[in-house]
Amino acid sequence: MNAPPGLSVTVLGCSGTYAGAGGACSGYLLRTATTNLWMDCGAGSLANIQRHVALLELDGIVVSHSHPDHWLELPVLLNALRYGVGAPDLGMPLLWTARTAEQFAAIAAEPEPTFAPQVIDERSTATIGDIDLSFSRTDHPVETLAIRAEHAGHSIVYSADTGDAWRLASLGPDIGRTIDLAIVEATLDEDDADVVQHLTASQAGRQAAEAGVATLVLTHLAPGSDPEARRTDAARAFAGPIEVADIDATFRA
Ligand SMILES: [Zn+2]
Ligand SMILES: [Zn+2]
């Protein structure tokens, strides 16, 4: 259960839009030796995160956008903290977009004081434990924030959901920073490029090459897609190491 040193990310769920049998929607656990930060809380990720940390060991939560496959565990987590583990006054830091906050309010109880919510946008910066966060608005139908997480010179950038009009480099070379590990969505089959605001694997690979990332992790694959085909498609554009996200896999920056 101990986190490896440096900065790591453990996959809690990586299915795009909905999860197939035994899968889970987007969720990631960012860890340093002393910080556990839950990034996106898609359906199924609440069960999976507890294989890695106890809920009361979480230092905070950050949600990329208001699409349901990225946050719908939050109302369930609220109840778990309030009525399950007896921490109604926890004040857990919760960073989310304005629309995510609105949608949460429509279906759940008051988030305070269990959560300490804070609305973020592309200009925000935040620090949870010893992880520094910054954001970039992606190319997606609702306000969606790609997330840069940094700790002691190690960096992970998560694309969240995006079309190809956003640039991964906007959270790397464009701001004078390198990217050690990029978690980039590869939702679409190559034939569906630019049909909706998501990426194909070859587009994800091109983005990673342009941003000069050290390692690329493909994620948000639709159920039924072939992970090896996605890796091959990405490799046409990106020469570095390529991984495909899988539940419980851990990657180090
Ligand atoms: Zn999604
Ligand atoms: Zn989305």
Coordinates of N, CA and C and ligand atoms in Angstrom, one line a residue:
M1 N 0.8 -1.2 0.0 CA 0.0 0.0 0.0 C 0.9 1.3 0.0
N2 N 2.2 1.1 0.3 CA 3.0 2.3 0.3 C 3.3 2.9 -1.1
A3 N 3.2 4.2 -1.2 CA 3.5 4.8 -2.5 C 4.9 4.7 -2.8
P4 N 5.3 4.5 -4.1 CA 6.7 4.5 -4.5 C 7.2 6.0 -4.3
P5 N 8.5 6.2 -4.2 CA 9.0 7.5 -4.1 C 8.8 8.4 -5.3
G6 N 8.9 9.7 -5.2 CA 8.7 10.5 -6.4 C 7.2 10.8 -6.5
L7 N 6.8 10.8 -7.8 CA 5.4 11.1 -8.1 C 4.9 9.9 -8.9
S8 N 3.8 9.3 -8.6 CA 3.2 8.2 -9.3 C 1.7 8.4 -9.5
V9 N 1.2 7.6 -10.5 CA -0.2 7.6 -10.7 C -0.7 6.2 -10.8
T10 N -1.7 5.8 -10.1 CA -2.3 4.5 -10.2 C -3.7 4.6 -10.8
V11 N -4.0 3.8 -11.8 CA -5.2 3.8 -12.5 C -6.3 3.1 -11.7
L12 N -7.4 3.9 -11.5 CA -8.6 3.3 -10.8 C -9.7 3.0 -11.7
G13 N -9.7 3.6 -12.9 CA -10.7 3.3 -13.9 C -10.2 4.1 -15.2
C14 N -10.5 3.5 -16.4 CA -9.9 4.1 -17.6 C -10.8 3.9 -18.8
S15 N -12.1 3.5 -18.5 CA -13.0 3.3 -19.7 C -13.6 4.7 -20.1
G16 N -13.7 4.9 -21.4 CA -14.3 6.1 -21.9 C -15.8 6.0 -22.0
T17 N -16.5 7.0 -21.5 CA -17.9 7.2 -21.6 C -18.7 6.2 -20.7
Y18 N -18.4 4.9 -20.8 CA -19.0 4.0 -19.9 C -18.1 2.8 -19.7
A19 N -18.3 2.1 -18.6 CA -17.3 0.9 -18.4 C -18.0 -0.4 -18.9
G20 N -17.2 -1.2 -19.5 CA -17.6 -2.5 -19.8 C -17.6 -3.4 -18.6
A21 N -17.9 -4.7 -18.8 CA -17.9 -5.6 -17.6 C -16.6 -5.6 -16.8
G22 N -16.7 -5.4 -15.5 CA -15.6 -5.4 -14.7 C -14.7 -4.2 -14.8
G23 N -15.1 -3.2 -15.6 CA -14.3 -2.0 -15.7 C -14.8 -0.9 -14.8
A24 N -14.2 0.3 -15.0 CA -14.6 1.5 -14.3 C -14.2 2.7 -15.1
C25 N -15.0 3.8 -14.9 CA -14.8 5.0 -15.6 C -13.6 5.8 -15.0
S26 N -13.2 6.9 -15.6 CA -12.0 7.6 -15.3 C -11.8 7.9 -13.8
G27 N -10.6 7.4 -13.3 CA -10.2 7.7 -12.0 C -8.7 7.4 -11.9
Y28 N -8.0 8.2 -11.1 CA -6.5 8.1 -11.0 C -6.1 8.5 -9.6
L29 N -5.2 7.8 -9.0 CA -4.7 8.2 -7.7 C -3.2 8.7 -7.9
L30 N -3.1 10.0 -7.7 CA -1.7 10.6 -7.7 C -1.1 10.5 -6.3
R31 N 0.1 10.0 -6.3 CA 0.7 9.8 -5.0 C 2.2 10.3 -4.9
T32 N 2.5 10.9 -3.8 CA 3.9 11.0 -3.4 C 4.1 10.2 -2.1
A33 N 5.2 10.4 -1.4 CA 5.4 9.6 -0.2 C 4.4 10.0 0.9
T34 N 3.9 11.3 0.8 CA 3.1 11.8 1.8 C 1.7 12.3 1.4
T35 N 1.4 12.2 0.1 CA 0.1 12.8 -0.4 C -0.6 11.8 -1.3
N36 N -1.9 11.7 -1.1 CA -2.8 10.9 -1.9 C -3.9 11.8 -2.5
L37 N -3.8 12.0 -3.8 CA -4.8 12.9 -4.5 C -5.6 12.1 -5.5
W38 N -6.9 12.2 -5.4 CA -7.8 11.5 -6.3 C -8.1 12.4 -7.4
M39 N -7.8 12.0 -8.7 CA -8.0 12.8 -9.8 C -9.1 12.1 -10.7
D40 N -10.2 12.7 -10.8 CA -11.4 12.2 -11.5 C -12.0 11.0 -10.7
C41 N -13.3 11.0 -10.6 CA -14.0 10.1 -9.8 C -15.1 9.4 -10.5
G42 N -14.8 8.8 -11.7 CA -15.8 8.1 -12.5 C -16.4 6.9 -11.8
A43 N -17.5 6.5 -12.4 CA -18.3 5.3 -11.8 C -17.4 4.1 -11.7
G44 N -17.3 3.5 -10.6 CA -16.5 2.3 -10.3 C -15.2 2.6 -9.7
S45 N -14.8 3.9 -9.7 CA -13.4 4.2 -9.1 C -13.4 4.2 -7.6
L46 N -14.6 4.4 -7.0 CA -14.6 4.5 -5.5 C -14.2 3.1 -4.9
A47 N -14.8 2.0 -5.5 CA -14.4 0.7 -5.0 C -12.9 0.4 -5.2
N48 N -12.4 0.8 -6.4 CA -11.1 0.5 -6.7 C -10.0 1.3 -5.9
I49 N -10.3 2.5 -5.6 CA -9.3 3.3 -4.9 C -9.0 2.7 -3.5
Q50 N -10.0 2.0 -2.9 CA -9.8 1.5 -1.6 C -8.9 0.3 -1.6
R51 N -8.5 -0.2 -2.7 CA -7.4 -1.2 -2.8 C -6.1 -0.6 -2.5
H52 N -6.0 0.7 -2.7 CA -4.7 1.4 -2.6 C -4.6 2.4 -1.4
V53 N -5.6 3.0 -1.0 CA -5.6 3.9 0.1 C -7.0 3.8 0.8
A54 N -6.9 4.0 2.2 CA -8.2 4.1 2.9 C -8.7 5.5 2.6
L55 N -10.1 5.6 2.6 CA -10.7 6.9 2.3 C -10.2 8.1 3.1
L56 N -9.9 7.8 4.4 CA -9.4 8.9 5.3 C -8.0 9.2 5.1
E57 N -7.3 8.5 4.2 CA -5.9 8.8 3.9 C -5.9 9.7 2.7
L58 N -7.0 10.0 2.1 CA -7.0 10.9 0.9 C -6.8 12.4 1.4
D59 N -6.0 13.1 0.6 CA -5.7 14.5 0.9 C -6.5 15.5 0.1
G60 N -7.2 15.0 -0.9 CA -8.0 15.9 -1.7 C -8.4 15.2 -3.0
I61 N -9.3 16.0 -3.7 CA -9.9 15.4 -5.0 C -9.8 16.6 -6.0
V62 N -9.6 16.2 -7.3 CA -9.7 17.2 -8.3 C -10.4 16.5 -9.5
V63 N -11.4 17.3 -10.0 CA -12.3 16.7 -11.0 C -12.1 17.6 -12.3
S64 N -11.9 16.9 -13.4 CA -11.6 17.6 -14.7 C -12.8 18.3 -15.3
H65 N -13.9 17.6 -15.3 CA -15.1 18.2 -15.9 C -16.4 17.5 -15.5
S66 N -17.5 18.1 -16.0 CA -18.8 17.7 -15.5 C -19.4 16.5 -16.2
H67 N -18.8 15.9 -17.2 CA -19.4 14.7 -17.8 C -19.4 13.6 -16.8
P68 N -20.5 12.8 -16.8 CA -20.8 11.9 -15.7 C -19.7 10.8 -15.5
D69 N -19.0 10.5 -16.5 CA -18.0 9.4 -16.4 C -16.8 9.9 -15.7
H70 N -16.8 11.2 -15.2 CA -15.6 11.7 -14.5 C -15.9 12.1 -13.1
W71 N -17.1 12.1 -12.6 CA -17.3 12.6 -11.3 C -18.4 11.9 -10.4
L72 N -19.2 11.0 -11.0 CA -20.4 10.5 -10.4 C -20.2 9.7 -9.1
E73 N -18.9 9.4 -8.7 CA -18.7 8.8 -7.4 C -18.8 9.8 -6.3
L74 N -18.7 11.1 -6.6 CA -18.6 12.1 -5.6 C -19.8 12.1 -4.6
P75 N -21.1 12.0 -5.1 CA -22.2 11.9 -4.1 C -22.1 10.7 -3.3
V76 N -21.6 9.6 -3.9 CA -21.5 8.3 -3.1 C -20.3 8.5 -2.1
L77 N -19.2 9.1 -2.5 CA -18.1 9.3 -1.5 C -18.6 10.2 -0.4
L78 N -19.4 11.2 -0.7 CA -19.9 12.1 0.4 C -20.6 11.3 1.4
N79 N -21.5 10.4 1.0 CA -22.2 9.5 1.9 C -21.3 8.6 2.7
A80 N -20.3 8.0 2.0 CA -19.3 7.1 2.6 C -18.6 7.8 3.7
L81 N -18.2 9.1 3.5 CA -17.4 9.8 4.5 C -18.3 10.2 5.6
R82 N -19.6 10.6 5.3 CA -20.5 11.1 6.3 C -21.1 10.0 7.2
Y83 N -21.5 8.9 6.5 CA -22.2 7.9 7.3 C -21.5 6.6 7.4
G84 N -20.5 6.4 6.5 CA -19.7 5.1 6.5 C -18.5 5.1 7.5
V85 N -17.7 6.1 7.2 CA -16.4 6.1 8.0 C -16.4 7.2 9.1
G86 N -17.6 7.9 9.3 CA -17.7 8.8 10.4 C -16.9 10.0 10.3
A87 N -16.8 10.7 9.2 CA -16.0 11.9 9.1 C -16.8 13.0 8.4
P88 N -18.0 13.3 9.0 CA -18.8 14.4 8.4 C -18.2 15.7 8.3
D89 N -17.2 16.0 9.2 CA -16.6 17.4 9.2 C -15.2 17.4 8.6
L90 N -14.9 16.5 7.7 CA -13.6 16.3 7.3 C -13.0 17.5 6.6
G91 N -13.8 18.2 5.8 CA -13.3 19.3 5.0 C -12.2 18.9 4.0
M92 N -12.5 17.8 3.3 CA -11.6 17.4 2.3 C -11.5 18.3 1.1
P93 N -10.4 18.8 0.7 CA -10.3 19.7 -0.4 C -10.8 19.1 -1.7
L94 N -11.7 19.8 -2.4 CA -12.4 19.3 -3.6 C -12.3 20.4 -4.6
L95 N -11.5 20.2 -5.7 CA -11.4 21.2 -6.8 C -12.3 20.7 -7.9
W96 N -13.2 21.5 -8.4 CA -14.1 21.1 -9.5 C -14.4 22.3 -10.3
T97 N -15.0 22.1 -11.5 CA -15.4 23.2 -12.4 C -16.8 23.7 -11.9
A98 N -17.1 24.9 -12.4 CA -18.4 25.5 -11.9 C -19.6 24.5 -12.3
R99 N -19.5 24.0 -13.5 CA -20.7 23.1 -13.9 C -20.7 21.8 -13.1
T100 N -19.6 21.3 -12.8 CA -19.6 20.1 -11.9 C -20.3 20.4 -10.6
A101 N -19.9 21.6 -10.0 CA -20.5 21.9 -8.7 C -22.0 22.1 -8.9
E102 N -22.5 22.7 -10.0 CA -24.0 22.8 -10.2 C -24.6 21.5 -10.3
Q103 N -24.0 20.6 -11.1 CA -24.6 19.3 -11.3 C -24.7 18.4 -10.0
F104 N -23.6 18.6 -9.2 CA -23.6 17.9 -7.9 C -24.7 18.4 -7.0
A105 N -24.9 19.7 -7.0 CA -26.0 20.3 -6.2 C -27.3 19.8 -6.6
A106 N -27.5 19.5 -7.8 CA -28.8 19.0 -8.3 C -29.2 17.6 -7.8
I107 N -28.2 16.8 -7.4 CA -28.5 15.4 -7.1 C -28.0 15.0 -5.7
A108 N -27.2 15.9 -5.0 CA -26.6 15.4 -3.7 C -26.9 16.4 -2.6
A109 N -26.5 16.1 -1.4 CA -26.6 16.9 -0.3 C -25.6 18.0 -0.3
E110 N -25.7 19.0 0.6 CA -24.7 20.1 0.7 C -23.3 19.4 0.8
P111 N -22.3 19.8 0.0 CA -21.0 19.2 0.1 C -20.3 19.6 1.4
E112 N -20.5 20.8 1.9 CA -19.8 21.2 3.2 C -20.5 20.5 4.3
P113 N -19.9 20.3 5.5 CA -18.4 20.5 5.7 C -17.6 19.2 5.4
T114 N -18.2 18.2 4.8 CA -17.4 17.0 4.5 C -16.4 17.3 3.5
F115 N -16.8 18.0 2.4 CA -15.8 18.5 1.4 C -15.6 20.0 1.7
A116 N -14.5 20.5 1.2 CA -14.2 21.9 1.2 C -14.0 22.2 -0.3
P117 N -15.2 22.5 -1.0 CA -15.1 22.7 -2.4 C -14.6 24.0 -2.9
Q118 N -13.9 24.0 -4.0 CA -13.3 25.2 -4.6 C -13.5 25.1 -6.1
V119 N -14.1 26.1 -6.7 CA -14.3 26.1 -8.2 C -12.9 26.5 -8.8
I120 N -12.5 25.7 -9.8 CA -11.3 26.0 -10.5 C -11.6 26.3 -12.0
D121 N -10.7 27.0 -12.6 CA -10.7 27.2 -14.1 C -9.3 27.2 -14.6
E122 N -9.2 27.5 -15.9 CA -7.8 27.3 -16.5 C -6.8 28.2 -15.9
R123 N -7.2 29.2 -15.2 CA -6.1 30.1 -14.6 C -5.8 29.7 -13.2
S124 N -6.4 28.7 -12.7 CA -6.2 28.4 -11.3 C -4.9 27.7 -11.1
T125 N -4.3 27.8 -9.9 CA -3.2 26.9 -9.4 C -3.6 26.5 -8.1
A126 N -3.1 25.3 -7.6 CA -3.5 24.8 -6.3 C -2.4 23.9 -5.9
T127 N -2.3 23.7 -4.6 CA -1.4 22.7 -4.0 C -2.2 21.8 -3.0
I128 N -2.1 20.5 -3.3 CA -2.7 19.6 -2.4 C -1.6 18.7 -1.8
G129 N -1.4 18.8 -0.5 CA -0.3 18.1 0.1 C 1.0 18.7 -0.5
D130 N 1.8 17.8 -1.1 CA 3.0 18.3 -1.7 C 3.0 18.1 -3.3
I131 N 1.8 18.2 -3.8 CA 1.6 18.1 -5.3 C 1.0 19.5 -5.7
D132 N 1.7 20.1 -6.7 CA 1.3 21.4 -7.2 C 0.5 21.1 -8.5
L133 N -0.6 21.8 -8.7 CA -1.5 21.6 -9.8 C -1.7 22.9 -10.6
S134 N -1.7 22.7 -11.9 CA -2.1 23.8 -12.8 C -3.0 23.2 -13.9
F135 N -3.6 24.0 -14.7 CA -4.7 23.5 -15.6 C -4.7 24.2 -17.0
S136 N -5.3 23.6 -17.9 CA -5.5 24.1 -19.2 C -6.8 23.7 -19.8
R137 N -7.5 24.6 -20.4 CA -8.9 24.2 -20.9 C -8.7 23.5 -22.2
T138 N -9.4 22.4 -22.3 CA -9.2 21.5 -23.5 C -10.3 21.8 -24.5
D139 N -10.3 21.0 -25.6 CA -11.2 21.1 -26.7 C -12.3 20.1 -26.5
H140 N -13.4 20.5 -25.8 CA -14.4 19.5 -25.4 C -15.7 20.3 -25.2
P141 N -16.9 19.6 -25.3 CA -18.1 20.4 -25.3 C -18.5 21.2 -24.0
V142 N -18.0 20.7 -22.9 CA -18.2 21.5 -21.7 C -16.8 21.9 -21.2
E143 N -16.8 22.9 -20.2 CA -15.5 23.4 -19.7 C -14.7 22.2 -19.1
T144 N -13.6 21.8 -19.7 CA -12.8 20.7 -19.3 C -11.4 21.1 -19.0
L145 N -10.8 20.7 -17.9 CA -9.5 21.1 -17.5 C -8.5 19.9 -17.6
A146 N -7.5 20.0 -18.5 CA -6.4 19.1 -18.4 C -5.6 19.5 -17.2
I147 N -4.9 18.6 -16.6 CA -4.3 18.8 -15.2 C -2.8 18.5 -15.3
R148 N -2.0 19.4 -14.8 CA -0.6 19.2 -14.7 C -0.3 19.0 -13.2
A149 N 0.3 17.9 -12.8 CA 0.6 17.6 -11.4 C 2.1 17.6 -11.3
E150 N 2.7 18.3 -10.3 CA 4.1 18.4 -10.2 C 4.6 18.2 -8.8
H151 N 5.7 17.4 -8.6 CA 6.2 17.2 -7.2 C 7.7 17.0 -7.4
A152 N 8.5 17.9 -6.7 CA 9.9 17.7 -6.6 C 10.6 17.5 -8.0
G153 N 10.1 18.2 -9.0 CA 10.7 18.1 -10.3 C 10.2 17.0 -11.2
H154 N 9.2 16.2 -10.6 CA 8.5 15.2 -11.4 C 7.2 15.7 -11.9
S155 N 6.8 15.3 -13.1 CA 5.5 15.9 -13.6 C 4.7 14.9 -14.4
I156 N 3.4 15.0 -14.1 CA 2.4 14.2 -14.8 C 1.4 15.1 -15.4
V157 N 1.1 15.0 -16.7 CA 0.0 15.7 -17.3 C -1.1 14.8 -17.8
Y158 N -2.3 15.1 -17.4 CA -3.5 14.3 -17.8 C -4.4 15.2 -18.7
S159 N -4.7 14.6 -19.9 CA -5.4 15.4 -20.9 C -6.9 15.6 -20.5
A160 N -7.4 14.8 -19.6 CA -8.8 14.7 -19.4 C -9.4 14.3 -20.8
D161 N -10.6 14.9 -21.1 CA -11.2 14.6 -22.4 C -10.9 15.8 -23.3
T162 N -10.5 15.5 -24.6 CA -10.2 16.7 -25.5 C -10.3 16.2 -26.9
G163 N -10.6 17.2 -27.8 CA -10.3 17.0 -29.2 C -8.9 17.5 -29.5
D164 N -8.6 17.5 -30.8 CA -7.3 17.7 -31.3 C -6.9 19.2 -31.4
A165 N -7.9 20.1 -31.1 CA -7.6 21.5 -31.2 C -6.9 22.0 -29.9
W166 N -6.9 21.2 -28.8 CA -6.1 21.5 -27.6 C -4.7 20.9 -27.8
R167 N -3.8 21.5 -27.2 CA -2.4 21.0 -27.3 C -1.8 20.6 -25.9
L168 N -1.4 19.4 -25.9 CA -0.7 18.9 -24.7 C 0.5 19.8 -24.3
A169 N 1.1 20.3 -25.3 CA 2.3 21.2 -25.0 C 1.9 22.4 -24.2
S170 N 0.6 22.7 -24.1 CA 0.2 23.9 -23.4 C 0.5 23.7 -21.9
L171 N 0.6 22.5 -21.4 CA 1.0 22.3 -20.0 C 2.5 21.7 -19.9
G172 N 3.2 22.0 -21.0 CA 4.6 21.5 -21.0 C 5.5 22.6 -21.6
P173 N 6.0 22.3 -22.8 CA 7.0 23.3 -23.5 C 6.5 24.7 -23.6
D174 N 5.2 24.8 -23.8 CA 4.6 26.2 -24.0 C 4.8 27.0 -22.7
I175 N 4.9 26.4 -21.6 CA 5.1 27.1 -20.3 C 6.5 26.9 -19.7
G176 N 7.4 26.4 -20.6 CA 8.8 26.2 -20.2 C 9.0 25.1 -19.3
R177 N 8.1 24.0 -19.4 CA 8.3 22.9 -18.5 C 8.3 21.6 -19.3
T178 N 8.9 20.6 -18.8 CA 8.9 19.3 -19.4 C 7.8 18.5 -18.8
I179 N 7.5 17.4 -19.5 CA 6.4 16.4 -19.1 C 7.0 15.1 -19.0
D180 N 7.1 14.5 -17.8 CA 7.7 13.2 -17.7 C 6.7 12.1 -18.1
L181 N 5.5 12.2 -17.7 CA 4.5 11.2 -18.0 C 3.2 11.9 -18.5
A182 N 2.7 11.5 -19.6 CA 1.4 12.1 -20.1 C 0.4 11.0 -20.2
I183 N -0.7 11.3 -19.6 CA -1.9 10.4 -19.6 C -2.9 11.0 -20.6
V184 N -3.0 10.4 -21.8 CA -3.8 11.1 -22.9 C -4.9 10.2 -23.3
E185 N -6.0 10.8 -23.5 CA -7.2 10.0 -24.0 C -7.0 9.6 -25.4
A186 N -7.5 8.4 -25.7 CA -7.4 7.9 -27.1 C -8.8 7.1 -27.3
T187 N -9.8 7.9 -27.3 CA -11.2 7.4 -27.3 C -11.6 6.8 -28.6
L188 N -11.1 7.4 -29.7 CA -11.7 7.2 -31.0 C -10.9 6.2 -31.8
D189 N -11.6 5.4 -32.6 CA -11.0 4.7 -33.7 C -10.5 5.7 -34.7
E190 N -9.4 5.3 -35.4 CA -8.8 6.2 -36.4 C -9.8 6.7 -37.4
D191 N -10.7 5.9 -37.8 CA -11.7 6.3 -38.8 C -12.6 7.4 -38.3
D192 N -12.7 7.6 -37.0 CA -13.6 8.6 -36.4 C -12.9 9.9 -36.0
A193 N -11.7 10.1 -36.5 CA -10.9 11.3 -36.1 C -11.8 12.5 -36.4
D194 N -11.8 13.4 -35.3 CA -12.4 14.7 -35.4 C -14.0 14.7 -35.6
V195 N -14.6 13.5 -35.4 CA -16.0 13.4 -35.5 C -16.7 14.0 -34.3
V196 N -16.1 13.8 -33.1 CA -16.5 14.4 -31.9 C -15.2 14.9 -31.2
Q197 N -15.4 15.7 -30.1 CA -14.2 16.3 -29.5 C -13.5 15.3 -28.5
H198 N -12.9 14.3 -29.1 CA -12.0 13.3 -28.5 C -10.9 13.0 -29.4
L199 N -9.9 12.3 -29.0 CA -8.7 12.0 -29.8 C -8.7 10.5 -30.2
T200 N -8.0 10.3 -31.4 CA -7.6 9.0 -31.8 C -6.2 8.7 -31.1
A201 N -5.8 7.5 -31.2 CA -4.5 7.2 -30.6 C -3.4 7.8 -31.4
S202 N -3.5 7.9 -32.7 CA -2.4 8.5 -33.5 C -2.4 10.0 -33.1
Q203 N -3.6 10.7 -32.9 CA -3.5 12.1 -32.5 C -2.9 12.2 -31.1
A204 N -3.2 11.3 -30.2 CA -2.6 11.3 -28.9 C -1.0 11.2 -29.0
G205 N -0.6 10.3 -29.9 CA 0.8 10.1 -30.1 C 1.5 11.4 -30.7
R206 N 0.8 12.0 -31.7 CA 1.3 13.3 -32.2 C 1.4 14.3 -31.2
Q207 N 0.4 14.4 -30.3 CA 0.4 15.4 -29.2 C 1.6 15.2 -28.3
A208 N 1.9 13.9 -28.0 CA 2.9 13.5 -27.1 C 4.3 13.9 -27.7
A209 N 4.4 13.6 -29.0 CA 5.7 13.9 -29.7 C 5.9 15.4 -29.7
E210 N 4.9 16.2 -30.0 CA 5.0 17.6 -30.0 C 5.4 18.2 -28.7
A211 N 4.9 17.6 -27.6 CA 5.1 18.1 -26.3 C 6.4 17.5 -25.7
G212 N 7.0 16.6 -26.4 CA 8.3 16.0 -25.9 C 8.2 15.2 -24.7
V213 N 7.1 14.5 -24.5 CA 6.9 13.8 -23.2 C 7.8 12.5 -23.2
A214 N 8.2 12.1 -22.0 CA 9.1 11.0 -21.8 C 8.3 9.7 -22.1
T215 N 7.1 9.6 -21.4 CA 6.3 8.3 -21.5 C 4.9 8.7 -21.7
L216 N 4.2 8.0 -22.6 CA 2.8 8.2 -23.0 C 2.0 7.1 -22.4
V217 N 0.9 7.4 -21.7 CA -0.1 6.4 -21.3 C -1.4 6.7 -22.0
L218 N -1.9 5.8 -22.8 CA -3.2 6.0 -23.4 C -4.3 5.6 -22.5
T219 N -5.4 6.4 -22.5 CA -6.5 6.0 -21.6 C -7.8 6.4 -22.2
H220 N -8.9 6.2 -21.5 CA -10.3 6.6 -21.9 C -10.7 5.9 -23.2
L221 N -10.2 4.6 -23.3 CA -10.6 3.8 -24.5 C -12.0 3.3 -24.3
A222 N -12.8 3.4 -25.4 CA -14.2 2.9 -25.3 C -14.2 1.4 -25.1
P223 N -15.1 0.9 -24.3 CA -15.2 -0.6 -24.1 C -15.2 -1.3 -25.5
G224 N -14.5 -2.4 -25.6 CA -14.5 -3.1 -26.8 C -13.3 -2.7 -27.7
S225 N -12.7 -1.6 -27.5 CA -11.5 -1.2 -28.3 C -10.3 -2.1 -28.0
D226 N -9.5 -2.2 -29.0 CA -8.3 -3.1 -28.9 C -7.1 -2.3 -28.4
P227 N -6.6 -2.6 -27.1 CA -5.5 -1.8 -26.6 C -4.3 -1.9 -27.4
E228 N -4.0 -3.1 -28.0 CA -2.7 -3.2 -28.8 C -2.8 -2.4 -30.1
A229 N -4.0 -2.4 -30.6 CA -4.2 -1.6 -31.9 C -4.0 -0.1 -31.5
R230 N -4.5 0.3 -30.4 CA -4.3 1.7 -30.0 C -2.8 2.1 -29.8
R231 N -2.1 1.1 -29.2 CA -0.7 1.3 -29.0 C 0.1 1.5 -30.3
T232 N -0.3 0.6 -31.3 CA 0.3 0.6 -32.6 C 0.0 1.9 -33.3
D233 N -1.2 2.4 -33.2 CA -1.6 3.6 -33.8 C -0.8 4.8 -33.2
A234 N -0.7 4.8 -31.9 CA 0.1 5.9 -31.2 C 1.5 5.9 -31.6
A235 N 2.1 4.7 -31.8 CA 3.5 4.5 -32.0 C 3.9 5.0 -33.4
R236 N 2.9 5.2 -34.3 CA 3.2 5.7 -35.6 C 3.6 7.2 -35.5
A237 N 3.2 7.8 -34.4 CA 3.5 9.3 -34.3 C 4.5 9.5 -33.1
F238 N 4.6 8.6 -32.2 CA 5.4 8.9 -31.0 C 6.4 7.7 -30.8
A239 N 7.7 8.1 -30.7 CA 8.8 7.1 -30.7 C 9.1 6.6 -29.3
G240 N 8.6 7.3 -28.3 CA 9.0 6.9 -26.9 C 8.1 5.7 -26.4
P241 N 8.3 5.4 -25.1 CA 7.5 4.3 -24.5 C 6.0 4.6 -24.4
I242 N 5.2 3.7 -24.8 CA 3.7 3.9 -24.8 C 3.1 2.8 -23.9
E243 N 2.3 3.2 -23.0 CA 1.6 2.2 -22.1 C 0.1 2.4 -22.4
V244 N -0.7 1.4 -22.1 CA -2.2 1.5 -22.2 C -2.7 1.4 -20.8
A245 N -3.5 2.3 -20.3 CA -4.0 2.3 -18.9 C -4.8 1.1 -18.7
D246 N -4.6 0.5 -17.5 CA -5.3 -0.6 -17.0 C -5.6 -0.5 -15.5
I247 N -6.7 -1.0 -15.1 CA -7.1 -0.8 -13.7 C -5.9 -1.4 -12.8
D248 N -5.5 -0.6 -11.8 CA -4.5 -1.0 -10.8 C -3.1 -0.8 -11.3
A249 N -2.9 -0.5 -12.6 CA -1.5 -0.2 -13.1 C -1.0 1.1 -12.4
T250 N 0.3 1.1 -12.1 CA 0.9 2.3 -11.5 C 2.0 2.7 -12.4
F251 N 2.1 4.0 -12.7 CA 3.2 4.6 -13.5 C 3.9 5.6 -12.7
R252 N 5.2 5.7 -12.9 CA 6.0 6.6 -12.1 C 6.5 7.7 -13.0
A253 N 6.4 9.0 -12.6 CA 7.0 10.1 -13.3 C 8.5 10.2 -13.0
Ligands
ZN1 ZN -15.0 11.0 -20.5
ZN2 ZN -16.1 14.3 -21.4

